[in-house]
Amino acid sequence: MREGAADGFGHSAVVRLCAGFAVSQTGTAAARQPPDNRSPVNTDLFDLTGQVAIVTGASSGLGARFATVLAEAGATVVAVARRADRLTALATTHEHIAAMPCDLVDDAAREQLVADVMGTWGRIDVLVNNAGMLHVTGPAERASIADFRRVVDLNLTALFGLTSAAAAPMLAAGSGSIINVASVFGLVGSAPLAQASYTASKGAVVNLTRQLAGEWAPHGVRVNAIAPGFFPSELTTEVFEDARTLKWVERNTPMGRTGRDGELDGTLLLLAGDAGSYITGQVIAVDGGWTSR
Ligand SMILES: NC(=O)c1ccc[n+]([C@@H]2O[C@H](COP(=O)([O-])OP(=O)(O)OC[C@H]3O[C@@H](n4cnc5c(N)ncnc54)[C@H](OP(=O)(O)O)[C@@H]3O)[C@@H](O)[C@H]2O)c1
């Protein structure tokens, strides 16, 4: 059988396809080149020197750690949350961390935050949307709509509001990385843990991540999400302090344990800087295998 005919394409069709490929790769000749093992290797893939990052929910838990990790990588980090005293304390731990208190469910305060960051530093390179809350609703059929709304307002609506405000200068600059902190409960349900508002909001964050990634990819702005499993923090106090629940978590985690301090650092750095320059629209679960089954 003639080459190219096996799947119904004749030789001329193959030539046309190949020609079309060449034409569609109108960029540089480099786009057509196979990987070159002699091209320079960038060993500073995690270096964020000169960049400005906003980390929300930095007054405690994962957010305080994220702020420190990005500052250690060289970024100037704007630490955001409501508890100003906590942010100020965090800022004293690293010369590259600045405190900017803000209630993120307040529309005007979010806009002001972005204006203040731009006014002070003139750029936003990384946004880590980490602020979030969990409300144990009890059985869904008895959940209060007001509580449901409160969770969605912070975990989803405020996240979207800040993201679109911060994306404007990123889009104008033609680069930026947005990292949404979702949850394994944005990928799977949490029953028997009764927290419908939380799982609904995190599921929406997962798909919002994909949507924004698609809209902004042509303009150089990447949008990804991290979906953590169980890590100790104020938000998970009840899980960690209740021996039965903790056992249940460990039993249902293939690695047999909860997440440890520092085990989100690598994923954060991967998505923030050059190491992740071709990654967008992805949700990376860091969960000891929770969502692998
Ligand atoms: N820990 C885990 O196992 C786990 C697992 C999966 C996903 N996550 C997600 O990770 C993120 C961080 O959670 P965490 O575990 O570190 O919990 P956390 O310690 O309770 O942190 C939540 C942060 O959100 C901030 N926040 C709450 N309401 C806010 C508002 N209206 N405006 C501004 N900031 C606000 C809080 O600061 P203030 O109170 O000072 O405002 C706090 O810094 C959340 O999105 C959570 O859903 C955590």
Short mmCIF file of C-alpha atoms and ligand atoms in Angstrom, two decimals:
data_model
loop_
_atom_site.label_atom_id
_atom_site.label_comp_id
_atom_site.label_asym_id
_atom_site.label_seq_id
_atom_site.Cartn_x
_atom_site.Cartn_y
_atom_site.Cartn_z
CA MET A 1 0.00 0.00 0.00
CA ARG A 2 1.22 3.46 -0.89
CA GLU A 3 2.47 5.57 2.00
CA GLY A 4 -0.29 7.94 3.08
CA ALA A 5 -3.07 5.87 1.53
CA ALA A 6 -3.71 3.62 4.52
CA ASP A 7 -6.10 6.03 6.17
CA GLY A 8 -7.66 7.24 2.97
CA PHE A 9 -5.24 10.11 2.33
CA GLY A 10 -3.48 10.01 -1.02
CA HIS A 11 0.05 11.34 -1.57
CA SER A 12 -1.14 14.77 -2.67
CA ALA A 13 -3.28 15.09 0.48
CA VAL A 14 -0.23 14.31 2.60
CA VAL A 15 1.79 16.92 0.75
CA ARG A 16 -1.02 19.44 1.29
CA LEU A 17 -1.18 18.59 5.00
CA CYS A 18 2.57 18.95 5.36
CA ALA A 19 2.51 22.22 3.47
CA GLY A 20 -0.35 23.39 5.67
CA PHE A 21 1.67 22.50 8.76
CA ALA A 22 4.59 24.55 7.49
CA VAL A 23 2.31 27.47 6.72
CA SER A 24 0.54 27.30 10.08
CA GLN A 25 3.87 27.48 11.90
CA THR A 26 4.32 30.99 10.65
CA GLY A 27 6.30 32.02 13.71
CA THR A 28 9.99 31.45 13.80
CA ALA A 29 11.87 28.62 12.23
CA ALA A 30 12.46 27.49 15.83
CA ALA A 31 8.83 26.39 16.01
CA ARG A 32 9.62 23.71 13.43
CA GLN A 33 12.85 22.57 15.05
CA PRO A 34 13.08 19.35 17.05
CA PRO A 35 14.32 19.81 20.64
CA ASP A 36 17.97 20.80 20.63
CA ASN A 37 19.96 19.27 23.46
CA ARG A 38 22.71 21.83 22.83
CA SER A 39 20.48 24.88 23.48
CA PRO A 40 21.32 26.64 26.77
CA VAL A 41 19.73 25.10 29.87
CA ASN A 42 18.01 27.56 32.20
CA THR A 43 18.91 26.47 35.70
CA ASP A 44 17.08 29.45 37.23
CA LEU A 45 13.63 28.10 36.40
CA PHE A 46 12.31 28.90 39.87
CA ASP A 47 13.89 32.32 40.22
CA LEU A 48 11.33 35.13 40.65
CA THR A 49 13.75 37.99 41.17
CA GLY A 50 12.23 41.32 40.17
CA GLN A 51 8.69 39.97 40.07
CA VAL A 52 5.74 41.15 42.13
CA ALA A 53 3.37 38.56 43.59
CA ILE A 54 0.09 38.94 45.46
CA VAL A 55 -0.79 36.16 47.89
CA THR A 56 -4.25 36.25 49.45
CA GLY A 57 -5.09 34.59 52.72
CA ALA A 58 -1.50 35.15 53.84
CA SER A 59 -2.35 35.77 57.50
CA SER A 60 -2.29 32.05 58.30
CA GLY A 61 -1.91 28.48 57.08
CA LEU A 62 -1.01 27.77 53.48
CA GLY A 63 -1.04 31.42 52.44
CA ALA A 64 1.64 32.47 54.94
CA ARG A 65 3.81 29.65 53.63
CA PHE A 66 3.14 30.57 49.97
CA ALA A 67 4.16 34.18 50.68
CA THR A 68 7.41 33.02 52.26
CA VAL A 69 8.21 30.60 49.43
CA LEU A 70 7.72 33.24 46.72
CA ALA A 71 9.74 35.78 48.71
CA GLU A 72 12.56 33.22 49.11
CA ALA A 73 12.46 32.76 45.33
CA GLY A 74 13.15 36.48 44.95
CA ALA A 75 9.70 38.00 44.42
CA THR A 76 8.33 41.02 46.20
CA VAL A 77 5.26 39.57 47.89
CA VAL A 78 2.13 41.52 48.79
CA ALA A 79 0.51 39.61 51.65
CA VAL A 80 -3.26 40.07 51.79
CA ALA A 81 -5.93 39.12 54.36
CA ARG A 82 -8.12 40.91 56.92
CA ARG A 83 -6.00 40.41 60.06
CA ALA A 84 -3.51 43.24 59.71
CA ASP A 85 -1.53 42.25 62.83
CA ARG A 86 -0.82 38.79 61.40
CA LEU A 87 0.28 40.28 58.07
CA THR A 88 2.56 42.76 59.77
CA ALA A 89 4.12 39.94 61.79
CA LEU A 90 4.68 37.96 58.57
CA ALA A 91 6.24 40.99 56.88
CA THR A 92 8.82 41.22 59.67
CA THR A 93 10.04 37.70 58.79
CA HIS A 94 11.18 38.61 55.27
CA GLU A 95 12.37 41.85 53.72
CA HIS A 96 10.50 41.05 50.48
CA ILE A 97 7.07 40.69 52.10
CA ALA A 98 4.74 43.69 52.41
CA ALA A 99 1.42 43.66 54.26
CA MET A 100 -1.72 44.99 52.59
CA PRO A 101 -4.85 44.25 54.64
CA CYS A 102 -8.01 43.83 52.59
CA ASP A 103 -11.42 42.27 52.99
CA LEU A 104 -11.69 40.44 49.68
CA VAL A 105 -15.48 40.20 49.65
CA ASP A 106 -15.60 44.00 49.47
CA ASP A 107 -15.66 44.91 45.75
CA ALA A 108 -14.22 48.39 46.22
CA ALA A 109 -11.47 47.13 48.56
CA ARG A 110 -10.33 44.60 45.95
CA GLU A 111 -10.12 47.26 43.24
CA GLN A 112 -8.21 49.52 45.64
CA LEU A 113 -5.79 46.70 46.45
CA VAL A 114 -4.87 46.25 42.80
CA ALA A 115 -4.58 50.03 42.35
CA ASP A 116 -2.29 50.25 45.42
CA VAL A 117 -0.05 47.41 44.20
CA MET A 118 0.22 48.99 40.76
CA GLY A 119 0.79 52.43 42.30
CA THR A 120 3.58 51.11 44.53
CA TRP A 121 5.33 48.54 42.35
CA GLY A 122 3.92 49.16 38.86
CA ARG A 123 3.46 45.50 37.98
CA ILE A 124 1.79 42.25 38.99
CA ASP A 125 3.48 39.06 37.81
CA VAL A 126 1.94 36.41 40.03
CA LEU A 127 -1.41 36.21 41.79
CA VAL A 128 -2.02 33.40 44.26
CA ASN A 129 -5.73 33.21 45.04
CA ASN A 130 -5.47 31.34 48.31
CA ALA A 131 -7.97 33.05 50.67
CA GLY A 132 -10.84 30.72 51.38
CA MET A 133 -13.24 29.49 53.98
CA LEU A 134 -14.95 26.27 54.88
CA HIS A 135 -18.34 26.06 56.47
CA VAL A 136 -19.53 22.71 57.71
CA THR A 137 -23.09 22.97 56.49
CA GLY A 138 -24.45 19.82 58.06
CA PRO A 139 -26.72 17.67 55.89
CA ALA A 140 -27.25 19.50 52.59
CA GLU A 141 -31.03 19.30 52.81
CA ARG A 142 -30.87 21.46 55.94
CA ALA A 143 -28.09 23.84 54.87
CA SER A 144 -28.69 27.56 55.19
CA ILE A 145 -28.69 29.50 51.94
CA ALA A 146 -27.10 32.47 53.71
CA ASP A 147 -24.13 30.31 54.79
CA PHE A 148 -23.88 28.80 51.32
CA ARG A 149 -23.74 32.30 49.80
CA ARG A 150 -21.08 33.45 52.27
CA VAL A 151 -18.75 30.64 51.23
CA VAL A 152 -19.35 31.14 47.51
CA ASP A 153 -18.91 34.91 47.92
CA LEU A 154 -15.37 34.47 49.21
CA ASN A 155 -14.17 31.24 47.59
CA LEU A 156 -15.52 31.98 44.12
CA THR A 157 -16.93 35.46 43.56
CA ALA A 158 -14.21 37.41 45.37
CA LEU A 159 -11.58 35.21 43.71
CA PHE A 160 -13.03 36.04 40.30
CA GLY A 161 -13.25 39.74 41.15
CA LEU A 162 -9.63 39.99 42.24
CA THR A 163 -8.46 37.86 39.34
CA SER A 164 -10.11 40.01 36.70
CA ALA A 165 -8.82 43.21 38.34
CA ALA A 166 -5.26 41.87 38.59
CA ALA A 167 -5.37 40.35 35.12
CA ALA A 168 -5.82 43.75 33.47
CA PRO A 169 -2.19 44.87 34.03
CA MET A 170 -0.95 41.33 33.33
CA LEU A 171 -2.75 41.28 29.98
CA ALA A 172 -1.41 44.73 29.16
CA ALA A 173 2.11 43.49 29.95
CA GLY A 174 1.59 40.25 27.99
CA SER A 175 2.62 37.98 30.86
CA GLY A 176 1.54 36.74 34.25
CA SER A 177 0.76 33.65 36.26
CA ILE A 178 -2.43 33.17 38.25
CA ILE A 179 -2.58 30.29 40.70
CA ASN A 180 -5.91 29.39 42.24
CA VAL A 181 -5.90 27.33 45.39
CA ALA A 182 -8.78 24.94 44.85
CA SER A 183 -9.05 21.66 46.76
CA VAL A 184 -9.37 17.94 46.18
CA PHE A 185 -13.01 18.76 46.98
CA GLY A 186 -13.16 20.73 43.76
CA LEU A 187 -12.43 17.47 41.95
CA VAL A 188 -14.46 14.98 43.99
CA GLY A 189 -17.23 15.19 46.58
CA SER A 190 -16.42 15.27 50.28
CA ALA A 191 -19.18 13.07 51.73
CA PRO A 192 -19.48 11.97 54.46
CA LEU A 193 -18.00 15.39 55.33
CA ALA A 194 -21.02 17.69 54.93
CA GLN A 195 -19.73 20.82 53.24
CA ALA A 196 -21.75 21.35 50.07
CA SER A 197 -20.94 25.05 49.80
CA TYR A 198 -17.21 24.35 49.96
CA THR A 199 -17.19 21.57 47.35
CA ALA A 200 -19.47 23.59 45.04
CA SER A 201 -17.26 26.67 45.29
CA LYS A 202 -14.03 24.73 44.76
CA GLY A 203 -15.49 22.81 41.81
CA ALA A 204 -16.37 26.15 40.26
CA VAL A 205 -12.84 27.43 40.87
CA VAL A 206 -11.48 24.40 39.00
CA ASN A 207 -13.54 25.11 35.90
CA LEU A 208 -13.06 28.88 36.16
CA THR A 209 -9.33 28.12 36.02
CA ARG A 210 -9.79 26.33 32.70
CA GLN A 211 -12.05 29.05 31.32
CA LEU A 212 -9.71 31.93 32.15
CA ALA A 213 -6.70 29.95 30.94
CA GLY A 214 -8.34 29.61 27.53
CA GLU A 215 -9.35 33.26 27.35
CA TRP A 216 -5.98 34.63 28.40
CA ALA A 217 -3.50 32.13 26.92
CA PRO A 218 -3.20 34.09 23.66
CA HIS A 219 -2.21 37.14 25.71
CA GLY A 220 0.55 35.47 27.72
CA VAL A 221 -1.30 35.07 31.01
CA ARG A 222 -1.36 31.55 32.46
CA VAL A 223 -4.01 30.33 34.90
CA ASN A 224 -3.61 27.11 36.88
CA ALA A 225 -4.86 25.62 40.11
CA ILE A 226 -3.45 23.61 42.96
CA ALA A 227 -5.83 21.13 44.59
CA PRO A 228 -4.42 20.28 48.02
CA GLY A 229 -5.46 17.29 50.05
CA PHE A 230 -5.45 17.63 53.85
CA PHE A 231 -2.86 20.01 55.36
CA PRO A 232 -2.87 21.30 58.96
CA SER A 233 -4.24 24.86 59.25
CA GLU A 234 -6.97 26.84 61.00
CA LEU A 235 -9.37 25.65 58.31
CA THR A 236 -8.71 21.98 59.01
CA THR A 237 -8.44 22.19 62.81
CA GLU A 238 -11.52 20.02 63.32
CA VAL A 239 -10.16 17.30 61.06
CA PHE A 240 -6.77 17.23 62.75
CA GLU A 241 -8.13 17.44 66.29
CA ASP A 242 -10.70 14.71 65.90
CA ALA A 243 -8.91 11.35 66.04
CA ARG A 244 -11.70 9.51 64.21
CA THR A 245 -11.82 11.95 61.31
CA LEU A 246 -8.04 12.01 61.06
CA LYS A 247 -7.96 8.19 60.91
CA TRP A 248 -10.61 8.31 58.18
CA VAL A 249 -8.46 10.74 56.17
CA GLU A 250 -5.34 8.62 56.59
CA ARG A 251 -7.20 5.43 55.69
CA ASN A 252 -8.54 7.01 52.51
CA THR A 253 -5.25 8.54 51.41
CA PRO A 254 -3.17 6.04 49.40
CA MET A 255 0.03 7.44 50.95
CA GLY A 256 -1.53 6.85 54.37
CA ARG A 257 -0.88 10.31 55.78
CA THR A 258 -1.83 13.98 55.55
CA GLY A 259 0.24 16.66 53.80
CA ARG A 260 3.32 18.09 55.48
CA ASP A 261 4.69 21.57 55.76
CA GLY A 262 6.47 22.42 52.51
CA GLU A 263 4.80 19.78 50.35
CA LEU A 264 3.02 22.44 48.28
CA ASP A 265 6.17 24.53 47.72
CA GLY A 266 7.31 22.74 44.59
CA THR A 267 3.96 22.95 42.81
CA LEU A 268 3.65 26.62 43.68
CA LEU A 269 7.09 27.41 42.27
CA LEU A 270 6.49 25.28 39.20
CA LEU A 271 3.33 27.20 38.33
CA ALA A 272 4.61 30.65 39.33
CA GLY A 273 7.63 31.07 37.11
CA ASP A 274 9.54 29.96 34.04
CA ALA A 275 9.47 26.29 35.03
CA GLY A 276 5.79 26.30 34.11
CA SER A 277 5.96 28.59 31.09
CA TYR A 278 3.99 26.12 28.87
CA ILE A 279 1.51 25.03 31.56
CA THR A 280 -1.93 26.60 31.61
CA GLY A 281 -5.47 25.52 32.43
CA GLN A 282 -4.23 22.70 34.66
CA VAL A 283 -5.28 21.56 38.09
CA ILE A 284 -2.52 19.81 40.01
CA ALA A 285 -3.69 17.70 42.93
CA VAL A 286 -1.16 17.49 45.76
CA ASP A 287 -3.00 14.97 47.85
CA GLY A 288 -1.03 11.80 48.58
CA GLY A 289 -3.19 10.05 45.99
CA TRP A 290 -6.64 11.01 47.39
CA THR A 291 -8.04 11.67 43.89
CA SER A 292 -6.16 8.85 42.16
CA ARG A 293 -8.90 6.28 42.73
N1 LIG B 1 -5.58 23.20 54.68
C1 LIG B 1 -6.02 22.32 53.81
O1 LIG B 1 -5.97 21.11 54.05
C2 LIG B 1 -6.60 22.75 52.52
C3 LIG B 1 -6.96 21.76 51.61
C4 LIG B 1 -7.49 22.11 50.38
C5 LIG B 1 -7.63 23.45 50.07
N2 LIG B 1 -7.29 24.40 50.97
C6 LIG B 1 -7.48 25.79 50.59
O2 LIG B 1 -6.31 26.51 50.88
C7 LIG B 1 -6.63 27.86 51.13
C8 LIG B 1 -5.97 28.30 52.43
O3 LIG B 1 -6.56 27.58 53.47
P1 LIG B 1 -5.83 27.28 54.85
O4 LIG B 1 -5.97 25.83 55.06
O5 LIG B 1 -4.50 27.88 54.90
O6 LIG B 1 -6.87 27.97 55.84
P2 LIG B 1 -6.76 29.20 56.82
O7 LIG B 1 -5.56 29.09 57.67
O8 LIG B 1 -8.09 29.28 57.47
O9 LIG B 1 -6.57 30.44 55.85
C9 LIG B 1 -7.62 31.12 55.22
C10 LIG B 1 -7.11 32.50 54.87
O10 LIG B 1 -8.13 33.20 54.17
C11 LIG B 1 -8.18 34.53 54.71
N3 LIG B 1 -9.51 35.11 54.53
C12 LIG B 1 -10.70 34.61 54.95
N4 LIG B 1 -11.69 35.46 54.64
C13 LIG B 1 -11.11 36.52 54.02
C14 LIG B 1 -11.61 37.73 53.47
N5 LIG B 1 -12.92 38.04 53.50
N6 LIG B 1 -10.74 38.60 52.92
C15 LIG B 1 -9.40 38.32 52.91
N7 LIG B 1 -8.88 37.19 53.38
C16 LIG B 1 -9.72 36.31 53.94
C17 LIG B 1 -7.86 34.35 56.19
O11 LIG B 1 -7.33 35.55 56.73
P3 LIG B 1 -8.14 36.60 57.63
O12 LIG B 1 -9.04 35.83 58.54
O13 LIG B 1 -7.05 37.33 58.33
O14 LIG B 1 -8.87 37.47 56.67
C18 LIG B 1 -6.76 33.31 56.11
O15 LIG B 1 -5.52 33.92 55.91
C19 LIG B 1 -8.16 27.94 51.13
O16 LIG B 1 -8.62 28.40 49.90
C20 LIG B 1 -8.57 26.50 51.36
O17 LIG B 1 -9.84 26.22 50.85
C21 LIG B 1 -6.78 24.09 52.19
#
